[in-house]
Coordinates of C-alpha atoms in Angstrom, one line a residue:
X1343 CA -61.6 -32.3 56.0
X1344 CA -59.8 -29.2 54.9
X1345 CA -59.0 -26.6 57.4
X1346 CA -60.8 -23.2 57.2
X1347 CA -57.4 -21.5 56.5
X1348 CA -56.6 -23.6 53.5
X1349 CA -60.1 -23.1 52.1
X1350 CA -59.8 -19.4 52.5
X1351 CA -56.4 -19.4 50.8
X1352 CA -57.9 -21.2 47.7
X1353 CA -60.7 -18.7 47.5
X1354 CA -58.2 -15.8 47.5
X1355 CA -56.3 -17.1 44.5
X1356 CA -58.9 -16.4 41.9
X1357 CA -58.5 -16.8 38.1
X1358 CA -59.1 -13.1 37.6
X1359 CA -56.3 -12.3 40.0
X1360 CA -53.9 -14.6 38.2
X1361 CA -54.8 -13.2 34.8
X1362 CA -54.5 -9.7 36.1
X1363 CA -51.0 -10.5 37.4
X1364 CA -49.9 -12.0 34.2
X1365 CA -51.3 -9.1 32.3
X1366 CA -49.4 -6.7 34.5
X1367 CA -46.2 -8.7 34.0
X1368 CA -46.7 -8.6 30.2
X1369 CA -47.3 -4.8 30.4
X1370 CA -44.1 -4.3 32.4
X1371 CA -42.1 -6.5 30.0
X1372 CA -43.4 -4.7 27.0
X1373 CA -42.6 -1.4 28.5
X1374 CA -39.1 -2.6 29.3
X1375 CA -38.9 -4.0 25.7
X1376 CA -39.6 -0.7 24.0
X1377 CA -36.0 0.5 24.1
X1378 CA -34.9 -3.0 23.3
X1379 CA -37.0 -3.0 20.1
X1380 CA -35.6 0.4 19.1
X1381 CA -32.0 -0.9 19.5
X1382 CA -31.6 -2.1 15.9
X1383 CA -32.8 1.3 14.6
X1384 CA -30.4 3.2 16.8
X1385 CA -27.6 0.9 15.8
X1386 CA -28.4 1.5 12.1
X1387 CA -28.6 5.3 12.8
X1388 CA -25.2 5.2 14.5
X1389 CA -23.7 3.3 11.6
X1390 CA -25.1 5.9 9.1
X1391 CA -23.8 8.8 11.2
X1392 CA -20.3 7.2 11.3
X1393 CA -20.3 6.8 7.5
X1394 CA -21.4 10.4 7.1
X1395 CA -18.6 11.5 9.4
X1396 CA -16.0 9.6 7.4
X1397 CA -17.3 11.2 4.2
X1398 CA -17.2 14.7 5.8
X1399 CA -13.6 14.2 7.0
X1400 CA -12.6 13.1 3.5
X1401 CA -14.0 16.3 2.2
X1402 CA -12.3 18.3 4.8
X1403 CA -15.5 19.3 6.6
X1404 CA -14.6 18.8 10.2
X1405 CA -17.6 20.7 11.5
X1406 CA -20.0 18.3 9.8
X1407 CA -18.0 15.4 10.9
X1408 CA -18.2 16.5 14.5
X1409 CA -22.0 16.8 14.2
X1410 CA -22.3 13.3 12.8
X1411 CA -20.1 11.9 15.5
X1412 CA -22.2 13.6 18.2
X1413 CA -25.3 12.0 16.6
X1414 CA -23.7 8.6 16.5
X1415 CA -22.8 9.0 20.2
X1416 CA -26.4 9.7 21.0
X1417 CA -27.6 6.6 19.1
X1418 CA -24.9 4.5 20.7
X1419 CA -25.7 5.7 24.2
X1420 CA -29.4 5.0 23.7
X1421 CA -28.6 1.4 22.8
X1422 CA -26.2 1.1 25.8
X1423 CA -28.7 2.8 28.3
X1424 CA -31.5 0.5 27.2
X1425 CA -29.6 -2.8 27.1
X1426 CA -27.2 -2.3 30.0
X1427 CA -30.0 -1.2 32.4
X1428 CA -32.7 -3.0 34.3
X1429 CA -34.7 -3.6 31.1
X1430 CA -31.9 -5.6 29.5
X1431 CA -31.3 -7.5 32.8
X1432 CA -35.0 -8.5 33.0
X1433 CA -35.3 -9.6 29.4
X1434 CA -32.1 -11.5 29.5
X1435 CA -33.8 -13.8 32.1
X1436 CA -36.7 -14.6 29.9
X1437 CA -36.4 -17.9 28.1
X1438 CA -35.8 -17.8 24.4
X1439 CA -35.7 -13.9 24.4
X1440 CA -32.5 -13.8 26.4
X1441 CA -30.3 -14.6 23.3
X1442 CA -31.4 -11.5 21.3
X1443 CA -30.8 -9.4 24.4
X1444 CA -27.3 -10.6 24.6
X1445 CA -26.8 -9.9 20.8
X1446 CA -28.1 -6.4 21.2
X1447 CA -25.7 -5.8 24.1
X1448 CA -22.8 -7.0 22.0
X1449 CA -23.9 -4.7 19.2
X1450 CA -24.2 -1.8 21.6
X1451 CA -20.8 -2.4 23.0
X1452 CA -19.4 -2.6 19.4
X1453 CA -21.0 0.7 18.5
X1454 CA -19.8 2.3 21.7
X1455 CA -16.2 1.4 20.8
X1456 CA -16.5 2.3 17.2
X1457 CA -17.9 5.7 18.1
X1458 CA -15.1 6.2 20.6
X1459 CA -12.6 5.6 17.9
X1460 CA -14.3 8.0 15.6
X1461 CA -14.3 10.6 18.4
X1462 CA -10.5 10.2 18.7
X1463 CA -10.1 10.6 15.0
X1464 CA -12.2 13.8 14.8
X1465 CA -10.3 15.2 17.9
X1466 CA -6.9 14.5 16.3
X1467 CA -7.9 15.7 12.8
X1468 CA -7.4 19.4 13.2
X1469 CA -3.8 19.0 14.4
X1470 CA -3.0 16.9 11.3
X1471 CA -5.0 18.3 8.5
X1472 CA -6.9 21.4 9.5
X1473 CA -6.1 25.0 8.7
X1474 CA -4.5 25.4 12.1
X1475 CA -2.7 22.0 11.9
X1476 CA 0.4 21.9 14.1
X1477 CA 1.9 18.5 13.1
X1478 CA 4.0 19.8 10.2
X1479 CA 5.5 23.2 9.5
X1480 CA 8.7 24.9 8.4
X1481 CA 10.6 21.7 7.8
X1482 CA 9.7 20.3 11.2
X1483 CA 7.4 18.0 13.1
X1484 CA 5.9 19.3 16.3
X1485 CA 6.9 16.6 18.7
X1486 CA 4.2 17.1 21.4
X1487 CA 1.5 17.0 18.7
X1488 CA 3.2 13.8 17.3
X1489 CA 3.2 12.1 20.7
X1490 CA -0.5 13.0 21.1
X1491 CA -1.3 11.6 17.7
X1492 CA 0.6 8.4 18.6
X1493 CA -1.5 7.9 21.7
X1494 CA -4.7 8.5 19.7
X1495 CA -3.7 5.9 17.1
X1496 CA -3.0 3.4 19.9
X1497 CA -6.2 4.1 21.7
X1498 CA -8.3 4.0 18.6
X1499 CA -6.8 0.7 17.5
X1500 CA -7.8 -0.9 20.8
X1501 CA -11.3 0.4 20.4
X1502 CA -11.6 -0.9 16.9
X1503 CA -10.2 -4.3 17.8
X1504 CA -12.7 -4.6 20.7
X1505 CA -15.5 -3.5 18.4
X1506 CA -14.7 -6.4 16.0
X1507 CA -14.7 -8.9 18.9
X1508 CA -18.1 -7.6 20.1
X1509 CA -19.6 -7.8 16.6
X1510 CA -18.4 -11.4 16.2
X1511 CA -20.6 -12.3 19.3
X1512 CA -23.8 -11.0 17.6
X1513 CA -25.8 -14.1 16.3
X1514 CA -28.6 -14.4 13.8
X1515 CA -31.2 -14.7 16.5
X1516 CA -34.9 -14.8 15.7
X1517 CA -38.0 -13.3 17.3
X1518 CA -38.5 -10.6 14.7
X1519 CA -35.5 -8.5 15.6
X1520 CA -33.0 -11.2 14.7
X1521 CA -32.8 -10.3 11.0
X1522 CA -32.4 -6.6 11.8
X1523 CA -29.7 -7.3 14.3
X1524 CA -27.7 -9.4 11.9
X1525 CA -28.1 -6.7 9.2
X1526 CA -26.9 -4.1 11.6
X1527 CA -24.0 -6.3 12.7
X1528 CA -23.0 -6.9 9.1
X1529 CA -23.2 -3.2 8.2
X1530 CA -21.2 -2.3 11.2
X1531 CA -18.6 -5.0 10.4
X1532 CA -18.2 -3.6 6.9
X1533 CA -17.2 -0.3 8.5
X1534 CA -15.1 -1.6 11.3
X1535 CA -13.0 -4.3 9.5
X1536 CA -11.0 -2.0 7.1
X1537 CA -10.6 0.6 9.8
X1538 CA -9.3 -1.9 12.4
X1539 CA -6.9 -3.4 9.8
X1540 CA -5.6 0.0 8.9
X1541 CA -5.2 1.0 12.6
X1542 CA -3.3 -2.2 13.3
X1543 CA -1.0 -1.5 10.4
X1544 CA -0.5 2.2 11.4
X1545 CA 0.0 1.4 15.1
X1546 CA 3.7 0.2 15.0
X1547 CA 4.7 2.9 12.6
X1548 CA 3.0 5.6 14.7
X1549 CA 4.9 4.2 17.7
X1550 CA 8.2 4.5 15.8
X1551 CA 7.6 8.0 14.5
X1552 CA 9.0 9.9 17.6
X1553 CA 12.3 8.0 17.1
X1554 CA 12.1 8.5 13.4
X1555 CA 11.8 12.3 13.9
X1556 CA 14.6 12.5 16.5
X1557 CA 12.3 13.2 19.5
X1558 CA 14.8 11.8 22.0
X1559 CA 18.0 11.4 20.0
X1560 CA 19.2 12.9 16.7
X1561 CA 18.7 10.8 13.6
X1562 CA 20.6 11.1 10.3
X1563 CA 19.3 10.0 6.9
X1564 CA 20.4 10.0 3.3
X1565 CA 17.9 11.3 0.9
X1566 CA 18.1 9.8 -2.6
X1567 CA 16.2 11.5 -5.4
X1568 CA 15.6 9.0 -8.1
X1569 CA 15.3 9.6 -11.9
X1570 CA 12.8 7.1 -13.5
X1571 CA 14.1 8.1 -16.9
X1572 CA 17.1 5.8 -16.2
X1573 CA 15.9 2.7 -14.5
X1574 CA 17.4 0.2 -12.0
X1575 CA 15.5 -2.9 -10.8
X1576 CA 14.9 -0.9 -7.6
X1577 CA 13.4 2.1 -9.4
X1578 CA 14.9 5.3 -10.9
X1579 CA 18.7 5.8 -10.8
X1580 CA 19.9 7.7 -7.6
X1581 CA 21.3 10.8 -9.3
X1582 CA 21.1 13.3 -6.4
X1583 CA 21.9 12.6 -2.7
X1584 CA 21.7 14.7 0.4
X1585 CA 22.4 14.0 4.0
X1586 CA 19.7 15.0 6.5
X1587 CA 19.6 15.4 10.3
X1588 CA 16.4 15.4 12.4
X1589 CA 16.7 16.7 15.9
X1590 CA 13.6 17.1 18.1
X1591 CA 11.4 17.1 15.0
X1592 CA 13.4 19.7 13.1
X1593 CA 14.9 18.8 9.7
X1594 CA 18.3 20.1 8.6
X1595 CA 19.5 19.3 5.1
X1596 CA 23.1 19.1 4.3
X1597 CA 24.8 19.8 0.9
X1598 CA 22.9 18.1 -2.0
X1599 CA 25.3 16.4 -4.4
X1600 CA 24.9 15.0 -7.9
X1601 CA 26.3 11.5 -8.2
X1602 CA 28.1 12.5 -11.3
X1603 CA 30.4 14.9 -9.4
X1604 CA 34.0 14.0 -9.2
X1605 CA 34.1 12.5 -5.7
X1606 CA 30.8 10.6 -5.9
X1607 CA 31.3 9.3 -9.4
X1608 CA 34.5 7.5 -8.7
X1609 CA 34.4 3.7 -8.4
X1610 CA 34.7 2.4 -4.8
X1611 CA 34.8 -0.8 -2.8
X1612 CA 32.7 -1.5 0.3
X1613 CA 31.5 -4.6 2.0
X1614 CA 28.5 -5.9 0.0
X1615 CA 25.2 -6.9 1.5
X1616 CA 25.4 -10.6 2.1
X1617 CA 24.4 -12.7 -0.9
X1618 CA 23.7 -9.7 -3.1
X1619 CA 24.4 -11.0 -6.5
X1620 CA 24.1 -7.5 -8.0
X1621 CA 27.2 -6.3 -6.1
X1622 CA 30.1 -7.7 -8.1
X1623 CA 33.4 -5.9 -7.4
X1624 CA 33.7 -2.2 -7.6
X1625 CA 30.6 0.0 -7.8
X1626 CA 29.6 3.7 -8.2
X1627 CA 26.9 5.1 -6.0
X1628 CA 24.8 5.6 -9.1
X1629 CA 25.1 1.8 -9.9
X1630 CA 24.7 0.5 -6.3
X1631 CA 20.9 0.1 -6.4
X1632 CA 20.6 -2.8 -9.0
X1633 CA 18.8 -5.1 -6.5
X1634 CA 15.0 -4.8 -6.6
X1635 CA 14.5 -4.8 -2.8
X1636 CA 15.3 -1.5 -1.1
X1637 CA 16.4 -3.4 2.0
X1638 CA 19.3 -4.5 -0.2
X1639 CA 19.8 -1.5 -2.6
X1640 CA 19.3 1.0 0.2
X1641 CA 21.9 -0.7 2.4
X1642 CA 24.3 -0.8 -0.5
X1643 CA 23.9 2.9 -1.1
X1644 CA 24.4 3.7 2.6
X1645 CA 27.6 1.6 2.7
X1646 CA 28.9 3.3 -0.4
X1647 CA 28.1 6.7 0.9
X1648 CA 29.9 6.0 4.1
X1649 CA 32.9 4.5 2.3
X1650 CA 33.2 7.5 -0.1
X1651 CA 32.0 10.4 1.9
X1652 CA 32.7 9.1 5.4
X1653 CA 29.3 9.8 6.9
X1654 CA 27.4 7.2 8.8
X1655 CA 23.6 7.3 8.6
X1656 CA 20.6 5.7 10.3
X1657 CA 18.6 5.1 7.1
X1658 CA 17.7 6.0 3.5
X1659 CA 14.7 7.8 2.1
X1660 CA 14.2 7.2 -1.7
X1661 CA 11.8 9.3 -3.7
X1662 CA 11.5 9.9 -7.4
X1663 CA 10.1 12.8 -9.4
X1664 CA 6.7 10.9 -10.0
X1665 CA 6.2 10.9 -6.2
X1666 CA 7.2 14.6 -6.0
X1667 CA 4.7 15.4 -8.8
X1668 CA 1.9 13.8 -6.8
X1669 CA 2.9 15.8 -3.7
X1670 CA 2.5 18.9 -5.8
X1671 CA -1.1 17.7 -6.6
X1672 CA -1.7 18.1 -2.9
X1673 CA 0.4 21.2 -2.1
X1674 CA 0.1 23.2 -5.3
X1675 CA 2.6 24.6 -7.9
X1676 CA 6.2 25.5 -7.2
X1677 CA 8.9 27.6 -8.8
X1678 CA 12.0 25.8 -10.1
X1679 CA 15.1 26.9 -12.1
X1680 CA 14.9 27.2 -15.9
X1681 CA 11.1 26.4 -16.0
X1682 CA 9.7 28.8 -13.4
X1683 CA 6.3 27.9 -12.0
X1684 CA 5.2 24.3 -12.7
X1685 CA 2.5 22.0 -11.3
X1686 CA 1.8 18.3 -10.9
X1687 CA 0.5 18.0 -14.5
X1688 CA 3.9 18.9 -16.1
X1689 CA 6.4 18.4 -13.3
X1690 CA 7.7 15.0 -14.4
X1691 CA 7.9 15.9 -18.0
X1692 CA 9.8 19.1 -17.3
X1693 CA 12.2 17.6 -14.8
X1694 CA 13.2 14.3 -16.6
X1695 CA 11.5 14.3 -19.9
X1696 CA 12.8 17.4 -21.5
X1697 CA 16.6 17.2 -21.6
X1698 CA 16.8 19.2 -24.8
X1699 CA 15.7 22.3 -22.8
X1700 CA 18.9 22.2 -20.7
X1701 CA 21.8 24.3 -22.2
X1702 CA 24.4 22.0 -20.7
X1703 CA 24.9 19.3 -18.0
X1704 CA 25.7 21.9 -15.4
X1705 CA 22.2 23.4 -15.7
X1706 CA 20.7 19.9 -15.4
X1707 CA 22.7 19.2 -12.3
X1708 CA 21.6 22.5 -10.7
X1709 CA 18.0 21.5 -11.3
X1710 CA 18.5 18.1 -9.6
X1711 CA 20.0 19.9 -6.6
X1712 CA 17.1 22.3 -6.4
X1713 CA 14.7 19.3 -6.0
X1714 CA 16.1 18.4 -2.6
X1715 CA 14.8 21.4 -0.6
X1716 CA 11.6 21.1 -2.7
X1717 CA 10.9 17.7 -1.2
X1718 CA 11.6 18.9 2.4
X1719 CA 9.4 22.0 1.9
X1720 CA 6.5 20.0 0.4
X1721 CA 6.4 17.1 2.9
X1722 CA 7.1 19.0 6.1
X1723 CA 5.3 22.2 5.2
X1724 CA 2.3 23.3 7.1
X1725 CA -1.2 21.9 6.4
X1726 CA -2.6 19.0 4.4
X1727 CA -0.8 16.5 6.5
X1728 CA -3.1 13.6 5.8
X1729 CA -3.2 14.2 2.1
X1730 CA 0.6 14.3 2.0
X1731 CA 0.8 11.0 4.0
X1732 CA -1.7 9.4 1.6
X1733 CA 0.2 10.6 -1.4
X1734 CA 3.5 9.0 -0.2
X1735 CA 1.6 5.8 0.7
X1736 CA 0.2 5.6 -2.8
X1737 CA 3.6 6.4 -4.3
X1738 CA 5.1 3.6 -2.3
X1739 CA 2.5 1.2 -3.7
X1740 CA 3.8 2.1 -7.1
X1741 CA 7.4 1.9 -6.0
X1742 CA 8.1 5.6 -6.4
X1743 CA 8.9 6.0 -2.7
X1744 CA 10.6 3.7 -0.2
X1745 CA 12.4 3.8 3.1
X1746 CA 15.2 1.6 4.5
X1747 CA 15.9 2.0 8.2
X1748 CA 18.8 0.3 10.0
X1749 CA 16.9 0.1 13.2
X1750 CA 15.1 -3.3 13.0
X1751 CA 12.0 -2.2 14.9
X1752 CA 11.6 0.9 12.8
X1753 CA 12.1 -1.0 9.6
X1754 CA 9.5 -3.6 10.7
X1755 CA 7.0 -0.8 11.2
X1756 CA 7.9 0.6 7.8
X1757 CA 7.4 -2.8 6.2
X1758 CA 4.0 -3.3 7.9
X1759 CA 2.6 -0.2 6.2
X1760 CA 4.0 -1.0 2.8
X1761 CA 6.8 1.6 2.6
X1762 CA 9.7 -0.7 2.3
X1763 CA 9.9 -1.3 -1.4
X1764 CA 10.2 -5.1 -1.2
X1765 CA 9.3 -8.0 -3.5
X1766 CA 6.3 -10.2 -2.6
X1767 CA 7.2 -13.2 -0.5
X1768 CA 4.4 -15.4 -2.1
X1769 CA 5.2 -19.0 -2.9
X1770 CA 2.4 -19.1 -5.5
X1771 CA 2.3 -17.4 -8.9
X1772 CA 4.2 -14.2 -9.2
X1773 CA 4.7 -11.4 -11.8
X1774 CA 7.4 -8.8 -11.4
X1775 CA 9.1 -7.4 -14.5
X1776 CA 11.8 -4.7 -14.1
X1777 CA 14.4 -3.2 -16.4
X1778 CA 17.9 -1.7 -15.9
X1779 CA 19.2 0.8 -18.4
X1780 CA 22.3 -0.4 -20.2
X1781 CA 23.2 2.5 -22.6
X1782 CA 23.4 5.2 -19.9
X1783 CA 20.5 7.0 -21.5
X1784 CA 17.4 8.7 -20.1
X1785 CA 15.1 6.9 -22.6
X1786 CA 13.2 4.9 -20.0
X1787 CA 11.1 8.1 -19.8
X1788 CA 9.3 7.0 -23.0
X1789 CA 9.2 3.3 -22.2
X1790 CA 5.7 1.7 -22.5
X1791 CA 5.6 -1.9 -21.3
X1792 CA 2.8 -4.4 -21.5
X1793 CA 3.0 -7.8 -19.7
X1794 CA 0.6 -10.6 -20.5
X1795 CA 0.4 -13.9 -18.6
X1796 CA -1.5 -16.8 -20.0
X1797 CA -1.9 -19.4 -17.1
X1798 CA -3.2 -22.9 -17.6
X1799 CA -3.9 -24.6 -14.3
X1800 CA -3.5 -28.4 -13.8
X1801 CA -5.4 -30.7 -11.4
X1802 CA -2.4 -30.9 -9.0
X1803 CA -2.1 -27.1 -8.6
X1804 CA 0.8 -26.6 -11.0
X1805 CA 0.4 -24.4 -14.0
X1806 CA 1.9 -23.9 -17.5
X1807 CA 2.5 -20.2 -18.0
X1808 CA 3.3 -18.2 -21.1
X1809 CA 4.6 -14.7 -20.1
X1810 CA 4.8 -12.1 -22.9
X1811 CA 6.7 -8.8 -22.4
X1812 CA 6.2 -6.1 -25.0
X1813 CA 8.3 -2.9 -24.8
X1814 CA 7.6 0.1 -27.0
X1815 CA 10.2 3.0 -27.2
X1816 CA 7.8 5.9 -27.6
X1817 CA 10.5 8.5 -28.1
X1818 CA 10.3 11.6 -30.3
X1819 CA 12.8 12.3 -33.1
X1820 CA 16.3 13.1 -32.1
X1821 CA 16.8 16.9 -31.8
X1822 CA 20.3 17.3 -33.3
X1823 CA 20.0 16.0 -36.9
X1824 CA 23.4 17.4 -37.9
X1825 CA 25.5 14.8 -35.9
X1826 CA 22.9 12.1 -35.5
X1827 CA 21.8 10.1 -32.4
X1828 CA 24.8 8.7 -30.4
X1829 CA 22.6 5.8 -29.4
X1830 CA 24.0 5.7 -25.9
X1831 CA 26.0 7.5 -23.2
X1832 CA 24.0 10.7 -23.5
X1833 CA 20.9 12.1 -21.9
X1834 CA 19.5 13.2 -25.2
X1835 CA 19.7 9.9 -27.0
X1836 CA 16.4 8.3 -28.1
X1837 CA 17.8 4.8 -28.2
X1838 CA 16.9 2.6 -25.2
X1839 CA 19.1 -0.2 -24.1
X1840 CA 17.9 -2.4 -21.3
X1841 CA 18.2 -5.6 -19.4
X1842 CA 14.9 -7.0 -18.3
X1843 CA 14.8 -8.8 -15.0
X1844 CA 11.8 -11.1 -14.8
X1845 CA 11.4 -12.2 -11.2
X1846 CA 9.5 -15.5 -11.2
X1847 CA 7.5 -17.8 -8.9
X1848 CA 9.4 -20.1 -6.5
X1849 CA 10.5 -23.5 -8.0
X1850 CA 9.9 -22.4 -11.5
X1851 CA 11.2 -24.4 -14.5
X1852 CA 11.8 -22.3 -17.6
X1853 CA 11.2 -24.4 -20.8
X1854 CA 11.7 -21.7 -23.4
X1855 CA 12.9 -18.1 -23.7
X1856 CA 12.6 -15.9 -26.8
X1857 CA 13.8 -12.3 -27.2
X1858 CA 12.9 -10.4 -30.4
X1859 CA 12.2 -13.6 -32.2
X1860 CA 15.4 -15.3 -31.2
X1861 CA 15.7 -18.3 -28.9
X1862 CA 17.9 -17.6 -25.9
X1863 CA 19.0 -19.8 -23.0
X1864 CA 16.7 -20.9 -20.2
X1865 CA 19.1 -20.5 -17.3
X1866 CA 17.8 -18.6 -14.3
X1867 CA 19.6 -16.9 -11.4
X1868 CA 18.7 -16.9 -7.7
X1869 CA 17.8 -13.8 -5.7
X1870 CA 17.4 -14.7 -2.0
X1871 CA 15.3 -17.7 -3.1
X1872 CA 13.4 -15.9 -5.8
X1873 CA 14.4 -17.1 -9.3
X1874 CA 14.9 -14.5 -12.0
X1875 CA 15.6 -14.4 -15.7
X1876 CA 17.7 -11.8 -17.5
X1877 CA 16.8 -10.7 -21.0
X1878 CA 18.7 -8.1 -23.0
X1879 CA 16.8 -5.7 -25.4
X1880 CA 17.9 -2.7 -27.4
X1881 CA 15.1 -0.5 -28.9
X1882 CA 15.6 2.2 -31.6
X1883 CA 13.2 5.1 -31.5
X1884 CA 9.5 4.2 -32.1
X1885 CA 10.4 0.5 -32.1
X1886 CA 8.7 -2.4 -30.2
X1887 CA 10.5 -5.5 -29.0
X1888 CA 9.0 -8.6 -27.5
X1889 CA 10.2 -11.3 -25.1
X1890 CA 8.4 -14.5 -24.3
X1891 CA 9.0 -16.9 -21.4
X1892 CA 7.3 -20.3 -21.1
X1893 CA 7.6 -22.0 -17.7
X1894 CA 6.0 -24.3 -15.2
X1895 CA 4.9 -23.0 -11.8
X1896 CA 4.8 -26.0 -9.3
X1897 CA 2.4 -24.3 -6.8
X1898 CA 0.3 -21.8 -8.7
X1899 CA -2.8 -23.1 -7.0
X1900 CA -4.0 -25.1 -4.0
X1901 CA -5.9 -28.3 -4.8
X1902 CA -8.2 -29.6 -2.1
X1903 CA -10.1 -32.8 -1.6
X1904 CA -13.4 -31.0 -1.8
X1905 CA -12.9 -30.4 -5.5
X1906 CA -11.7 -26.8 -5.3
X1907 CA -8.6 -25.4 -7.0
X1908 CA -7.6 -22.0 -5.6
X1909 CA -5.2 -19.9 -7.8
X1910 CA -3.1 -17.3 -6.1
X1911 CA -1.2 -14.4 -7.7
X1912 CA 0.9 -11.5 -6.5
X1913 CA 2.2 -8.7 -8.8
X1914 CA 4.8 -6.0 -8.2
X1915 CA 5.1 -2.9 -10.4
X1916 CA 8.3 -1.0 -11.3
X1917 CA 8.3 2.7 -10.6
X1918 CA 8.0 3.9 -14.2
X1919 CA 6.9 7.2 -15.7
X1920 CA 4.3 5.4 -17.7
X1921 CA 3.0 2.6 -15.5
X1922 CA 3.2 -0.9 -16.9
X1923 CA 0.1 -2.6 -18.2
X1924 CA -0.7 -6.1 -16.9
X1925 CA -3.1 -8.6 -18.4
X1926 CA -3.6 -12.1 -16.8
X1927 CA -5.8 -14.9 -18.2
X1928 CA -6.3 -18.1 -16.1
X1929 CA -7.8 -21.3 -17.4
X1930 CA -8.9 -24.0 -14.9
X1931 CA -8.8 -27.6 -16.0
X1932 CA -11.8 -29.1 -17.9
X1933 CA -14.8 -29.5 -15.6
X1934 CA -14.0 -26.6 -13.3
X1935 CA -15.8 -23.3 -13.2
X1936 CA -15.4 -20.0 -11.3
X1937 CA -18.1 -17.7 -9.9
X1938 CA -16.9 -15.3 -7.1
X1939 CA -14.1 -13.1 -8.5
X1940 CA -12.0 -10.4 -6.9
X1941 CA -12.4 -6.8 -8.0
X1942 CA -10.9 -6.3 -11.5
X1943 CA -11.4 -9.9 -12.6
X1944 CA -14.1 -11.0 -15.1
X1945 CA -15.4 -14.4 -16.2
X1946 CA -14.3 -14.8 -19.8
X1947 CA -15.5 -18.3 -20.5
X1948 CA -16.1 -21.7 -18.8
X1949 CA -13.5 -22.1 -16.1
X1950 CA -11.7 -19.0 -17.3
X1951 CA -11.0 -15.7 -15.5
X1952 CA -9.3 -12.6 -16.8
X1953 CA -7.6 -9.6 -15.2
X1954 CA -6.7 -6.3 -17.0
X1955 CA -4.8 -3.4 -15.4
X1956 CA -4.0 -0.7 -18.0
X1957 CA -1.8 0.8 -15.3
X1958 CA -0.2 -1.3 -12.6
X1959 CA 0.3 1.2 -9.8
X1960 CA -0.3 -1.0 -6.7
X1961 CA 1.0 -4.4 -5.5
X1962 CA -2.2 -6.6 -5.8
X1963 CA -2.6 -10.0 -4.3
X1964 CA -5.4 -12.3 -5.6
X1965 CA -7.0 -15.6 -4.6
X1966 CA -9.6 -17.2 -7.0
X1967 CA -11.3 -20.5 -6.5
X1968 CA -12.5 -22.8 -9.2
X1969 CA -14.9 -25.6 -8.4
X1970 CA -15.1 -28.9 -10.1
X1971 CA -18.5 -30.0 -11.3
X1972 CA -20.0 -32.9 -9.4

């Protein structure tokens, strides 16, 4: 017989009471879920605000960028307040629902870190690029501002890396909000990934900048102004040199000298860079930069300078007139001897494409010397700091600007951000065609070069390649008809003598070489493991000459057991006045086809992809996969 107490207890637990309790619990959970359900919208709002801030900064509108960042911070804080509080804790304990809660928390953390990085960028922006920018000015770098900027880059990089890690933890969970969460994650990842990669690249260089600008100890550099009208494999000929000293951020330029002056023009001997095949016996400073890598040519030039002039330096800065012209696009027109006021649109042509305007060589040399302070004034003048940095970065991609630093840590940072002027280290297919002037002319100014690569892949990943190099000498008529064109040894000649250097894929076997319709030998030389072929060409005015190489690349593609064949290609441009055109056609074996293609590539037939770059001004790297039909 049940006790009165137990009977009473049963009567107290009534169905209505249970239902009422459950209803109350549901109401509480729903109320707690309201901010949770709004989280994806807030995440998307923060992402849109950050995109708007980036656009505003690119347009120089700092005020609008700050407003967008403030809005992004509010959205991010709402997500964090909702998900990191009691509501998030309660929902995380509910079966099935707990996983989306965890996802939103990771998303909120990512947005918090991304917004923090954006706040750092907006805070640092005025010192770098605003009207009151303090980073650059009067041939100097403000060291305190620089150190603050270095700290901001480091802190922003940490935030961006952490944001990436948090986004990777966001899953495609269900329950209605899952799809919105995954979309918000993907949208955020599209913003974070390139920013994080750029920050990681910039971080080591930023850390090296105080040393580079002599914040603690003086630094000495040699500035080499390059003339792309007379080419070397490394770029334009170094016709003007100037020593520079940087002390506590302030730049002092020594005497600028033309490499044709009596002392610098003489032949000298110095210890060559180890295994540099382009250093053979005695050299002049103007002929010391035949190697394509600036780590080699730059060091050769520094050693020659020390041998002849007796000045030891910490590094080399190489810049040509094409890069200077792009700086003028940012900073505006300048006044130069002979021509007066000129701008970016006609700077290159006036400086190196109009030798008939010079009354004599002395006037030309004076103009070369005048370009040295121009570079210092433009790069270290006040304002437009970011645009100038981006201009030099773009010039480096086209091999119009390069740095070689003897300090290994500094040089490693320079290399990481693409300012070192090096060949690609790829062991797959590779295209790099350079020329060196052989008739001491300035006719490379008119050179127009087209390179076409026809690639036929094989099942094992090897490829048969036909590389065609077409060079057109687009020079005007010779000015002095009385005596005729000397065809060499003079700045005004329209004849163009050159030796092409074709730097080839690793392990290549050259089967055939033809220059101007004539068969030549197939021997190749070795440049630090990179085979290269030399081809001599002489072009009269308005003439075209063609060279053809046929060779086999042993590892043009990676063949896998799953039936895929992935072709990989790197290309390196030469710093020319008229950028080289590049066209590549790749044919996969029969039975293969390609679908997803990198930007710039098109599907031109079954198992065939084509790339066309009318102007090769970057150093692209491609990976394309063909799939064998089942």
